[in-house]
Short mmCIF file of C-alpha atoms and ligand atoms in Angstrom, two decimals:
data_model
loop_
_atom_site.label_atom_id
_atom_site.label_comp_id
_atom_site.label_asym_id
_atom_site.label_seq_id
_atom_site.Cartn_x
_atom_site.Cartn_y
_atom_site.Cartn_z
CA MET A 1 96.35 237.77 127.43
CA ARG A 2 93.30 237.41 130.03
CA ILE A 3 90.84 234.25 128.37
CA THR A 4 87.54 233.14 129.89
CA VAL A 5 86.85 229.23 128.83
CA ILE A 6 82.79 228.40 128.82
CA GLY A 7 82.71 224.47 129.36
CA CYS A 8 85.27 222.36 131.25
CA GLY A 9 84.85 219.27 129.47
CA TYR A 10 87.29 217.11 126.95
CA VAL A 11 88.22 220.59 124.65
CA GLY A 12 87.42 223.64 127.16
CA LEU A 13 89.62 221.52 129.97
CA VAL A 14 92.50 221.12 127.61
CA THR A 15 91.96 224.54 125.81
CA GLY A 16 92.20 226.27 129.32
CA THR A 17 95.02 223.91 130.49
CA CYS A 18 97.33 224.60 127.14
CA LEU A 19 96.81 228.16 126.90
CA ALA A 20 97.62 228.98 130.67
CA GLU A 21 100.73 226.50 129.61
CA LEU A 22 101.43 228.75 127.13
CA GLY A 23 101.47 231.88 129.52
CA HIS A 24 97.61 233.39 129.16
CA HIS A 25 95.67 234.16 132.17
CA ILE A 26 92.80 231.86 132.37
CA THR A 27 89.42 231.42 133.97
CA CYS A 28 87.33 228.38 133.23
CA VAL A 29 83.86 228.07 134.05
CA ASP A 30 81.23 225.34 134.09
CA THR A 31 77.76 225.04 135.45
CA ASN A 32 78.87 221.69 137.12
CA ALA A 33 79.36 222.45 140.45
CA ALA A 34 81.02 219.68 141.35
CA ARG A 35 83.30 220.16 138.74
CA ILE A 36 85.01 223.12 139.12
CA GLU A 37 85.34 222.28 142.89
CA ALA A 38 87.20 219.25 141.89
CA LEU A 39 88.79 221.05 139.23
CA LYS A 40 89.98 223.60 141.97
CA LYS A 41 91.70 220.41 143.34
CA SER A 42 93.22 219.80 140.59
CA VAL A 43 91.51 216.64 140.17
CA SER A 44 90.22 216.28 136.25
CA PRO A 45 86.72 214.98 135.76
CA ILE A 46 88.30 213.07 133.00
CA TYR A 47 91.36 210.82 132.40
CA GLU A 48 93.29 212.58 129.51
CA PRO A 49 97.01 211.73 129.53
CA GLY A 50 99.06 214.32 130.86
CA LEU A 51 96.12 216.35 131.32
CA GLU A 52 96.26 216.12 135.58
CA GLU A 53 100.13 217.35 135.88
CA LEU A 54 99.65 220.16 133.37
CA LEU A 55 96.73 221.48 135.42
CA GLU A 56 98.19 220.97 138.39
CA THR A 57 101.68 223.12 137.55
CA ASN A 58 99.12 225.91 136.02
CA ILE A 59 96.95 226.18 139.45
CA ASN A 60 100.67 226.16 140.72
CA ALA A 61 101.42 228.81 139.12
CA GLY A 62 98.42 231.01 139.27
CA ARG A 63 97.43 230.98 135.77
CA ILE A 64 93.75 229.13 136.09
CA HIS A 65 91.30 229.57 137.84
CA PHE A 66 87.83 227.72 138.17
CA THR A 67 84.57 229.42 138.81
CA THR A 68 80.56 228.61 138.29
CA ASN A 69 80.36 232.60 137.70
CA VAL A 70 80.23 233.89 134.45
CA ALA A 71 80.47 237.28 135.39
CA GLU A 72 83.68 236.48 138.11
CA ALA A 73 85.49 235.24 134.76
CA MET A 74 84.95 237.75 132.60
CA GLN A 75 86.30 240.50 134.60
CA GLY A 76 89.10 242.11 132.20
CA ALA A 77 89.30 239.26 129.93
CA SER A 78 89.47 240.14 126.17
CA ALA A 79 88.33 236.62 124.72
CA VAL A 80 86.23 233.95 125.42
CA PHE A 81 85.92 230.50 124.03
CA LEU A 82 82.64 229.01 124.36
CA ALA A 83 83.46 225.01 124.75
CA VAL A 84 80.17 223.22 125.72
CA GLY A 85 78.75 220.80 124.22
CA THR A 86 76.63 220.34 120.80
CA PRO A 87 75.39 216.81 121.14
CA GLN A 88 73.01 215.24 119.01
CA SER A 89 69.27 216.08 118.73
CA GLU A 90 66.53 213.30 118.11
CA ASP A 91 66.71 214.42 114.32
CA GLY A 92 70.69 214.16 114.05
CA SER A 93 71.13 218.05 114.10
CA ALA A 94 73.23 219.66 116.50
CA ASN A 95 71.68 220.77 119.43
CA LEU A 96 72.71 224.33 120.61
CA THR A 97 71.16 224.52 123.54
CA TYR A 98 74.34 224.87 125.77
CA LEU A 99 75.92 227.09 123.07
CA ASN A 100 73.10 229.35 123.02
CA ALA A 101 72.66 229.57 126.85
CA ALA A 102 76.39 229.94 127.20
CA ALA A 103 76.58 232.74 124.86
CA ALA A 104 73.55 234.94 126.23
CA GLU A 105 75.46 234.84 129.82
CA VAL A 106 78.57 235.66 127.87
CA ALA A 107 77.08 238.99 126.13
CA ARG A 108 75.13 239.76 129.29
CA ASN A 109 78.33 240.17 130.88
CA ALA A 110 80.89 241.69 127.95
CA LYS A 111 82.00 245.12 128.15
CA GLY A 112 84.43 246.75 126.00
CA PHE A 113 85.18 245.28 122.89
CA LEU A 114 84.96 241.11 123.27
CA THR A 115 86.29 238.44 120.72
CA ILE A 116 83.81 235.65 121.66
CA ILE A 117 85.76 232.43 119.82
CA THR A 118 83.49 229.17 119.28
CA LYS A 119 85.11 226.22 119.59
CA SER A 120 82.33 223.85 120.05
CA THR A 121 81.53 221.97 116.71
CA VAL A 122 78.67 223.76 115.35
CA PRO A 123 76.90 223.55 112.04
CA VAL A 124 77.23 226.20 109.08
CA GLY A 125 75.65 229.85 109.69
CA THR A 126 75.80 228.78 113.51
CA GLY A 127 78.66 231.99 113.84
CA ASP A 128 75.89 234.28 112.09
CA ALA A 129 73.20 233.30 114.59
CA LEU A 130 75.33 233.90 117.20
CA GLU A 131 76.30 237.28 116.53
CA ALA A 132 72.44 238.16 116.21
CA LEU A 133 72.23 236.45 119.64
CA VAL A 134 74.69 238.69 121.51
CA ALA A 135 73.29 241.97 119.15
CA ARG A 136 70.07 241.51 120.81
CA GLU A 137 70.98 240.12 124.66
CA ASN A 138 73.43 243.77 124.61
CA PRO A 139 72.32 246.16 121.92
CA GLY A 140 75.25 248.63 121.43
CA VAL A 141 78.32 246.32 123.18
CA GLU A 142 81.53 245.76 120.74
CA PHE A 143 82.27 242.34 119.87
CA ALA A 144 83.26 239.92 117.32
CA VAL A 145 82.20 236.26 116.71
CA ILE A 146 85.03 234.05 115.41
CA SER A 147 84.66 229.96 114.46
CA ASN A 148 87.92 228.05 115.86
CA PRO A 149 87.04 224.65 115.74
CA GLU A 150 89.04 221.93 117.03
CA PHE A 151 90.51 219.15 115.93
CA LEU A 152 91.90 217.02 118.96
CA ARG A 153 91.62 213.58 119.63
CA GLU A 154 90.83 212.15 122.89
CA GLY A 155 93.87 210.45 124.52
CA ALA A 156 96.60 212.55 122.56
CA ALA A 157 94.60 215.83 123.16
CA ILE A 158 97.60 217.71 124.54
CA GLN A 159 99.67 217.09 122.23
CA ASP A 160 97.62 217.59 119.68
CA PHE A 161 96.51 221.00 120.88
CA MET A 162 100.33 222.45 121.62
CA GLN A 163 101.24 220.96 118.00
CA PRO A 164 98.46 221.50 116.08
CA ASP A 165 98.46 219.92 112.37
CA ARG A 166 96.27 223.43 111.64
CA VAL A 167 94.36 226.20 113.44
CA VAL A 168 91.35 227.32 110.85
CA ILE A 169 90.27 230.75 112.18
CA GLY A 170 86.79 232.14 110.64
CA LEU A 171 86.17 235.75 110.64
CA GLU A 172 83.77 238.43 108.85
CA ASN A 173 86.35 241.22 109.19
CA ASP A 174 89.47 241.72 110.50
CA ARG A 175 89.01 243.14 113.86
CA ALA A 176 89.92 240.42 116.12
CA ARG A 177 92.30 238.93 113.89
CA SER A 178 95.04 240.53 115.96
CA VAL A 179 93.68 239.20 119.13
CA MET A 180 93.35 235.71 117.65
CA THR A 181 97.24 235.88 116.42
CA ALA A 182 98.14 237.09 119.96
CA ILE A 183 96.22 233.90 121.36
CA TYR A 184 98.23 231.74 119.19
CA ALA A 185 101.60 233.76 118.92
CA PRO A 186 103.41 231.47 122.27
CA MET A 187 102.99 228.46 119.83
CA GLY A 188 105.46 229.44 117.47
CA ASP A 189 105.39 228.84 113.94
CA ILE A 190 101.83 227.15 113.42
CA PRO A 191 99.66 226.70 110.49
CA LEU A 192 96.88 229.56 110.98
CA LEU A 193 94.21 229.48 108.38
CA PHE A 194 92.30 232.56 108.16
CA THR A 195 89.21 232.09 106.43
CA ARG A 196 85.48 233.50 106.43
CA ARG A 197 83.06 231.72 109.36
CA ARG A 198 81.03 229.61 107.65
CA ASN A 199 84.26 227.78 106.07
CA SER A 200 85.89 227.34 109.24
CA GLU A 201 82.23 225.83 110.07
CA LEU A 202 82.59 223.90 107.57
CA ILE A 203 86.21 222.56 107.60
CA LYS A 204 85.54 220.93 111.24
CA TYR A 205 82.68 218.76 110.13
CA ALA A 206 83.91 217.86 106.52
CA ALA A 207 87.39 217.16 108.13
CA ASN A 208 85.51 214.61 110.80
CA ALA A 209 83.06 212.99 108.05
CA PHE A 210 86.05 212.53 105.60
CA LEU A 211 87.68 210.46 108.69
CA ALA A 212 84.60 208.66 109.67
CA MET A 213 84.42 207.72 105.71
CA LYS A 214 87.92 205.88 105.57
CA VAL A 215 87.42 204.20 109.32
CA ALA A 216 83.65 203.08 106.92
CA PHE A 217 85.25 202.16 104.08
CA ILE A 218 88.48 200.28 105.80
CA ASN A 219 85.62 198.16 107.45
CA GLU A 220 83.63 197.41 104.72
CA MET A 221 87.38 196.52 102.86
CA ALA A 222 87.67 194.29 106.12
CA ASP A 223 84.59 192.56 105.51
CA LEU A 224 85.44 191.60 102.02
CA CYS A 225 89.04 190.54 103.21
CA GLU A 226 87.11 187.75 105.28
CA ALA A 227 84.65 186.40 102.58
CA VAL A 228 87.90 186.16 99.50
CA ASN A 229 90.52 185.13 101.97
CA GLY A 230 92.83 188.61 101.65
CA ASP A 231 94.09 190.67 104.81
CA VAL A 232 92.75 194.09 105.38
CA ALA A 233 96.50 195.17 107.42
CA GLU A 234 98.49 194.43 104.28
CA VAL A 235 95.44 195.97 101.87
CA ALA A 236 95.74 198.87 103.85
CA GLN A 237 99.16 198.55 103.94
CA GLY A 238 99.55 198.83 100.16
CA MET A 239 96.98 201.66 100.09
CA GLY A 240 98.28 203.87 102.82
CA LEU A 241 101.67 204.15 100.68
CA ASP A 242 100.13 206.25 98.02
CA PRO A 243 100.59 210.08 100.05
CA ARG A 244 97.33 210.87 98.08
CA ILE A 245 95.70 208.06 100.63
CA GLY A 246 97.93 208.51 103.51
CA ASN A 247 98.42 205.73 106.12
CA ARG A 248 96.02 206.92 109.05
CA PHE A 249 92.69 206.01 109.51
CA LEU A 250 92.45 203.00 107.52
CA GLN A 251 92.73 200.56 111.35
CA ALA A 252 89.81 198.00 110.42
CA GLY A 253 87.81 197.90 113.60
CA PRO A 254 83.70 197.08 115.31
CA GLY A 255 83.23 200.25 113.83
CA TYR A 256 83.76 203.62 114.85
CA GLY A 257 82.53 205.32 118.25
CA GLY A 258 83.03 208.74 120.58
CA SER A 259 81.50 211.89 121.05
CA CYS A 260 82.74 213.34 117.49
CA PHE A 261 82.32 211.17 114.36
CA PRO A 262 78.79 209.76 115.24
CA LYS A 263 77.05 212.76 116.48
CA ASP A 264 79.16 214.92 113.57
CA THR A 265 78.31 213.05 110.80
CA ALA A 266 74.83 212.80 111.90
CA ALA A 267 74.71 216.73 112.00
CA LEU A 268 76.58 217.20 108.35
CA ALA A 269 74.01 214.98 107.13
CA ALA A 270 70.99 217.23 108.64
CA SER A 271 72.28 220.39 107.81
CA ALA A 272 73.24 219.11 104.15
CA SER A 273 69.38 217.54 104.10
CA LYS A 274 68.35 220.89 105.39
CA ALA A 275 69.68 223.44 102.58
CA GLY A 276 68.39 220.96 100.08
CA SER A 277 72.04 219.30 99.31
CA PRO A 278 71.97 215.92 100.53
CA MET A 279 75.21 214.34 101.18
CA GLN A 280 75.02 210.44 100.16
CA LEU A 281 78.38 209.20 101.12
CA VAL A 282 77.99 210.99 104.48
CA GLU A 283 74.79 208.87 105.14
CA ALA A 284 75.90 206.27 103.62
CA THR A 285 79.01 206.30 106.29
CA ILE A 286 76.51 206.30 108.96
CA ALA A 287 74.42 203.43 107.85
CA SER A 288 77.65 201.18 107.04
CA ASN A 289 79.05 201.83 110.96
CA GLU A 290 75.99 200.72 112.33
CA ALA A 291 75.38 198.15 110.13
CA ARG A 292 79.12 196.64 111.41
CA LYS A 293 78.33 197.33 115.43
CA ALA A 294 74.91 195.33 115.01
CA ASN A 295 76.65 192.24 113.05
CA VAL A 296 79.04 191.54 115.72
CA ALA A 297 76.98 189.89 117.87
CA THR A 298 75.51 187.88 115.17
CA LYS A 299 79.41 186.70 113.84
CA VAL A 300 79.52 186.02 117.89
CA ALA A 301 76.41 183.91 117.78
CA GLU A 302 77.81 181.92 114.55
CA ALA A 303 80.77 180.88 115.83
CA LEU A 304 79.28 179.93 118.91
CA GLY A 305 76.85 177.31 116.85
CA GLY A 306 73.92 179.58 116.52
CA SER A 307 72.94 180.48 119.91
CA LEU A 308 74.28 182.63 122.54
CA VAL A 309 71.54 181.46 125.87
CA GLY A 310 74.16 180.57 127.88
CA LYS A 311 77.29 181.61 127.43
CA ARG A 312 79.71 183.54 129.03
CA ILE A 313 81.55 186.04 127.13
CA ALA A 314 84.69 188.35 127.66
CA ILE A 315 84.55 191.67 126.66
CA LEU A 316 87.74 193.00 126.98
CA GLY A 317 87.84 197.36 126.52
CA LEU A 318 84.73 199.24 126.89
CA ALA A 319 86.29 202.80 125.98
CA PHE A 320 85.55 203.82 122.40
CA LYS A 321 89.36 203.78 121.68
CA ALA A 322 92.61 203.53 124.17
CA GLY A 323 93.80 206.38 125.94
CA THR A 324 90.51 207.62 127.31
CA ASP A 325 87.59 206.69 129.75
CA ASP A 326 85.05 208.46 127.19
CA MET A 327 82.26 205.85 126.55
CA ARG A 328 79.99 208.03 124.32
CA GLU A 329 78.95 206.11 121.34
CA ALA A 330 81.56 203.30 122.30
CA PRO A 331 80.99 200.24 120.18
CA ALA A 332 80.56 198.32 123.52
CA LEU A 333 77.44 199.93 123.97
CA SER A 334 75.85 198.32 121.33
CA ILE A 335 77.97 195.33 121.20
CA ILE A 336 77.44 193.94 124.69
CA PRO A 337 73.15 194.84 124.74
CA ALA A 338 73.04 192.85 121.28
CA LEU A 339 74.73 190.16 122.55
CA GLU A 340 73.22 190.05 126.30
CA ALA A 341 69.72 190.45 124.06
CA ARG A 342 70.12 186.99 122.80
CA GLY A 343 71.30 185.26 126.16
CA ALA A 344 74.57 185.72 126.70
CA LYS A 345 76.24 186.54 129.96
CA ILE A 346 78.73 189.27 129.88
CA ALA A 347 81.81 189.80 132.27
CA ALA A 348 83.88 193.10 130.72
CA PHE A 349 86.66 194.85 132.08
CA ASP A 350 88.25 198.05 131.17
CA PRO A 351 91.71 199.66 132.46
CA LYS A 352 90.16 203.01 132.40
CA ALA A 353 86.20 203.32 131.77
CA PHE A 354 85.15 201.38 134.31
CA GLU A 355 83.77 204.11 136.15
CA GLN A 356 81.89 205.57 133.46
CA ALA A 357 80.61 202.08 131.61
CA ARG A 358 78.94 200.99 134.66
CA PRO A 359 75.89 203.43 134.79
CA LEU A 360 75.36 202.76 130.76
CA LEU A 361 75.15 198.84 131.04
CA THR A 362 73.19 197.80 134.67
CA GLU A 363 72.77 193.75 133.06
CA THR A 364 76.74 193.59 132.27
CA GLU A 365 79.28 191.88 135.36
CA PHE A 366 82.15 193.99 135.71
CA SER A 367 85.53 192.11 136.40
CA LYS A 368 88.34 193.61 138.22
CA ASP A 369 91.25 192.48 135.71
CA VAL A 370 91.51 190.46 132.21
CA GLN A 371 91.68 187.05 134.10
CA SER A 372 88.48 187.42 136.00
CA ALA A 373 86.98 188.42 133.00
CA LEU A 374 88.51 185.81 130.87
CA HIS A 375 87.62 182.92 133.82
CA GLY A 376 85.16 180.21 132.47
CA ALA A 377 84.29 182.61 129.10
CA ASP A 378 83.33 180.55 125.65
CA ALA A 379 84.55 183.68 123.87
CA ALA A 380 86.68 186.50 124.16
CA LEU A 381 85.97 189.65 122.23
CA ILE A 382 88.92 192.55 122.23
CA LEU A 383 86.99 195.91 121.39
CA THR A 384 89.62 198.12 122.27
CA GLU A 385 93.38 198.79 121.57
CA TRP A 386 94.89 199.25 124.95
CA PRO A 387 98.20 198.66 125.28
CA GLU A 388 97.91 196.03 128.19
CA PHE A 389 96.41 194.03 126.06
CA ARG A 390 99.13 193.09 123.79
CA THR A 391 100.97 191.75 126.31
CA LEU A 392 98.47 188.88 126.42
CA GLY A 393 99.77 185.39 125.21
CA PRO A 394 97.82 182.38 123.91
CA SER A 395 98.03 180.73 127.12
CA ASP A 396 96.65 183.65 129.45
CA PHE A 397 93.34 183.21 127.29
CA LYS A 398 93.76 178.69 127.00
CA SER A 399 94.07 178.14 131.25
CA THR A 400 91.64 180.31 132.12
CA MET A 401 88.54 180.18 129.24
CA ARG A 402 85.98 177.32 129.00
CA GLN A 403 87.05 177.35 125.13
CA PRO A 404 89.78 179.77 123.62
CA LEU A 405 88.12 181.30 121.30
CA VAL A 406 88.70 184.94 120.65
CA PHE A 407 87.86 187.46 118.63
CA ASP A 408 90.24 189.98 118.15
CA PHE A 409 88.70 193.39 116.56
CA ARG A 410 91.94 195.81 116.76
CA HIS A 411 94.74 193.61 115.56
CA THR A 412 95.89 192.98 118.99
CA PHE A 413 97.30 189.34 118.42
CA SER A 414 99.63 187.50 115.72
CA VAL A 415 97.22 184.94 113.66
CA GLU A 416 99.75 182.48 113.68
CA SER A 417 101.09 182.26 117.05
CA PHE A 418 97.64 181.74 118.36
CA ALA A 419 96.82 178.95 116.53
CA ALA A 420 99.89 177.34 116.66
CA ALA A 421 99.19 177.09 120.32
CA GLY A 422 95.82 175.85 119.80
CA VAL A 423 93.61 179.20 120.59
CA SER A 424 90.94 180.10 117.88
CA LEU A 425 91.29 182.96 116.78
CA TYR A 426 89.20 185.26 114.33
CA SER A 427 90.93 188.67 113.81
CA VAL A 428 88.73 191.27 112.17
CA GLY A 429 89.77 191.42 108.12
CA ARG A 430 91.86 188.57 107.58
CA GLY A 431 90.50 185.65 106.09
CA HIS A 432 92.01 182.31 105.36
CA ASP A 433 92.34 179.43 102.86
CA GLU A 434 88.83 178.21 102.04
CA ASP A 435 90.77 174.75 100.94
CA GLU A 436 91.45 174.67 104.93
CA GLN A 437 88.06 175.07 105.73
CA GLU A 438 87.28 172.11 103.71
CA ARG A 439 89.61 169.81 104.75
CA PRO A 440 88.32 167.87 107.79
CA ASP A 441 91.56 167.28 109.44
CA VAL A 442 91.88 171.19 109.96
CA LEU A 443 88.67 172.42 110.74
CA PRO A 444 88.46 174.99 113.55
CA PHE A 445 88.07 175.08 116.53
CA PRO A 446 90.10 171.74 118.19
CA SER A 447 88.18 172.32 121.30
CA LEU A 448 84.91 173.02 120.21
CA GLU A 449 81.62 170.46 120.49
CA SER A 450 81.48 168.35 116.98
CA GLU A 451 78.00 170.04 116.75
CA VAL A 452 79.54 173.49 116.59
CA LYS A 453 82.62 172.42 114.34
CA ALA A 454 80.25 171.34 112.17
CA LYS A 455 78.03 174.37 111.66
CA LEU A 456 81.17 176.66 111.87
CA ALA A 457 82.80 174.44 108.51
CA LYS A 458 79.73 175.43 106.89
CA SER A 459 79.73 178.91 108.20
CA LYS A 460 81.58 181.86 105.89
CA LEU A 461 83.14 183.03 109.13
CA LYS A 462 86.99 182.65 109.19
CA ILE A 463 88.42 181.71 112.29
CA HIS A 464 92.20 180.66 112.33
CA SER A 465 93.34 177.55 114.46
CA ALA A 466 95.65 174.97 114.53
P1 NAD B 1 81.30 217.67 127.14
O1 NAD B 1 80.74 217.13 127.05
O2 NAD B 1 82.62 216.97 128.03
O3 NAD B 1 82.11 219.26 128.50
C1 NAD B 1 81.29 220.31 128.55
C2 NAD B 1 80.85 220.95 129.36
O4 NAD B 1 80.31 221.99 128.86
C3 NAD B 1 80.22 220.16 130.60
O5 NAD B 1 81.16 220.32 131.57
C4 NAD B 1 79.06 220.91 130.69
O6 NAD B 1 78.62 221.06 132.49
C5 NAD B 1 79.69 222.49 130.50
N1 NAD B 1 78.42 223.41 130.19
C6 NAD B 1 77.58 223.19 129.26
N2 NAD B 1 76.63 224.30 129.20
C7 NAD B 1 76.88 225.39 130.09
C8 NAD B 1 77.16 226.71 130.23
N3 NAD B 1 76.08 227.17 130.14
N4 NAD B 1 78.03 227.02 130.86
C9 NAD B 1 79.14 226.96 131.16
N5 NAD B 1 79.57 225.31 130.93
C10 NAD B 1 78.39 224.77 130.25
O7 NAD B 1 81.95 218.36 126.12
P2 NAD B 1 83.68 217.49 125.07
O8 NAD B 1 83.75 216.75 124.37
O9 NAD B 1 84.54 218.45 125.47
O10 NAD B 1 82.70 218.76 123.64
C11 NAD B 1 82.59 219.96 123.31
C12 NAD B 1 82.89 220.57 122.15
O11 NAD B 1 83.42 220.36 121.36
C13 NAD B 1 81.45 219.71 121.40
O12 NAD B 1 80.90 220.74 120.48
C14 NAD B 1 82.34 218.90 120.68
O13 NAD B 1 81.92 218.39 119.19
C15 NAD B 1 83.38 219.63 120.30
N6 NAD B 1 84.88 218.81 120.20
C16 NAD B 1 85.07 217.70 121.53
C17 NAD B 1 86.00 217.16 121.15
C18 NAD B 1 85.96 215.70 121.68
O14 NAD B 1 87.61 215.23 121.52
N7 NAD B 1 85.48 215.49 122.66
C19 NAD B 1 86.93 217.13 119.64
C20 NAD B 1 86.86 218.46 118.92
C21 NAD B 1 85.64 218.87 119.08
C1 UDX B 2 87.89 212.72 116.62
C2 UDX B 2 88.91 213.28 115.63
O1 UDX B 2 89.84 212.50 115.09
C3 UDX B 2 89.22 215.06 115.97
O2 UDX B 2 89.96 215.09 115.33
C4 UDX B 2 88.16 215.59 116.59
O3 UDX B 2 88.14 216.86 116.98
C5 UDX B 2 87.04 214.53 117.64
O4 UDX B 2 86.69 213.70 116.95
P1 UDX B 2 88.18 211.39 118.82
O5 UDX B 2 86.79 211.14 118.59
O6 UDX B 2 89.15 211.30 119.84
O7 UDX B 2 88.92 212.30 117.28
O8 UDX B 2 89.18 209.69 118.16
P2 UDX B 2 89.89 208.83 116.85
O9 UDX B 2 90.88 208.80 117.25
O10 UDX B 2 89.63 210.16 115.47
O11 UDX B 2 88.97 208.28 116.45
C6 UDX B 2 87.41 208.08 116.02
C7 UDX B 2 86.73 206.23 116.33
O12 UDX B 2 87.07 205.81 115.35
C8 UDX B 2 87.63 205.51 117.21
O13 UDX B 2 86.35 205.04 117.71
C9 UDX B 2 88.14 204.84 117.01
O14 UDX B 2 88.57 203.41 117.43
C10 UDX B 2 88.14 204.58 115.22
N1 UDX B 2 89.12 204.20 114.24
C11 UDX B 2 89.94 205.59 114.34
C12 UDX B 2 89.07 203.01 113.96
O15 UDX B 2 88.49 202.44 113.77
N2 UDX B 2 90.39 203.06 112.45
C13 UDX B 2 91.25 204.05 112.91
O16 UDX B 2 91.88 203.82 111.96
C14 UDX B 2 90.78 204.95 113.40
#
């Protein structure tokens, strides 16, 4: 089938490339001319494992093309995917400016019967509004507006697209049903869920908000574990063995980020309020996540004796999660400025997100590798779960830092081995014995000044040390 994809970002590019791999003939459009020129040379504007290779294969096979011209891209196409951004507006709602502009241009170029498929995440009722917009722009044209939300995760996007848990298709009549079935047919036996268009729009937000709530919940459990000497990893394991709960998205961390959870929870809360049916759990999830990120600087300051003035802090990991260079709503973008505002000097390292992060963190020093970031640091924070950080041992911190104090927000290291090697480790959601804190011979931070030790002994922060 000939298909046009509007928008060459994470979703549009993965959709276009994967559909080409499935044998469809794809033309991708973007308003960003530099992006299109790079794509014509098989250069992906984003880091996504496996994407560039798949892109090159399909360009060479002649199954995927790139242009800035919508009219040219729509020649002979029977379906158009809208995959442009729907960012957060001031009031939390989804900004549909890009979507409406793209839909209007598609409408003006529509000929014959056209299936217009919204892949972008859009509030309930957007399909109805798009239907009216297309009819207004091109009276008489025959078309169907379908909701087909995308559930891919960055870092695992190709696999998620090619082997989906489900493909949700929201439609108001059966005219485009066969088109949608034909698009996904080469994937074989995958669960296609046909539903009303507004249910489909709601499913996308409900899924993201529920997952965000799960993460916020386990993060609050992590705080409780720290306060009462529990271990959140073991609590999560025990919870997750219940199939009604499931073991995924129960990893405590520095707070969720990314291009979806923050904006989609805000948009769902805004839609719900507007509909007169506010969602208190979603609102609480947003507040809990914001508080969590803000609390990190306080935790670090507390461990360093109260003040961060003149302290050097290494940040390992900037991207909102491993496997991507995406910096949108990354916890590092709240945590680093908060540490800097308290007088800390930051040296940051990320294996992939360096280029994206640099313009967003103008006060921050960027290090070329882990060792340069750690050099002379008073504390190190692990914010992203990059696999390469797991290869670091206590000696990597001990030999380069001014004092070996590590805040592990991603359960990268073993509490026991770090404590045994004399490296003080805060491991998110892992408390330790109150008695240990009281006994002067096991006070934390063997290498810290006595004044800091005394303050820490009084603090509630649980730091493991030899
Ligand atoms: P993105 O910002 O990475 O890409 C959007 C692209 O659309 C940009 O390249 C931009 O130049 C282009 N664009 C904007 N207006 C255009 C127009 N009128 N014509 C042609 N191109 C235009 O966005 P993204 O992360 O791919 O997200 C796209 C949509 O998919 C959003 O609604 C998002 O919520 C949703 N989504 C994203 C993810 C994800 O992991 N990123 C996952 C699921 C759903
Ligand atoms: C998310 C949804 O998972 C995906 O279905 C949707 O299409 C787009 O939004 P993504 O933003 O790529 O995907 O990342 P995801 O893996 O969901 O993680 C989101 C955030 O939650 C990250 O900051 C991650 O670090 C955090 N997270 C996730 C945790 O802190 N703990 C977990 O157990 C899982």
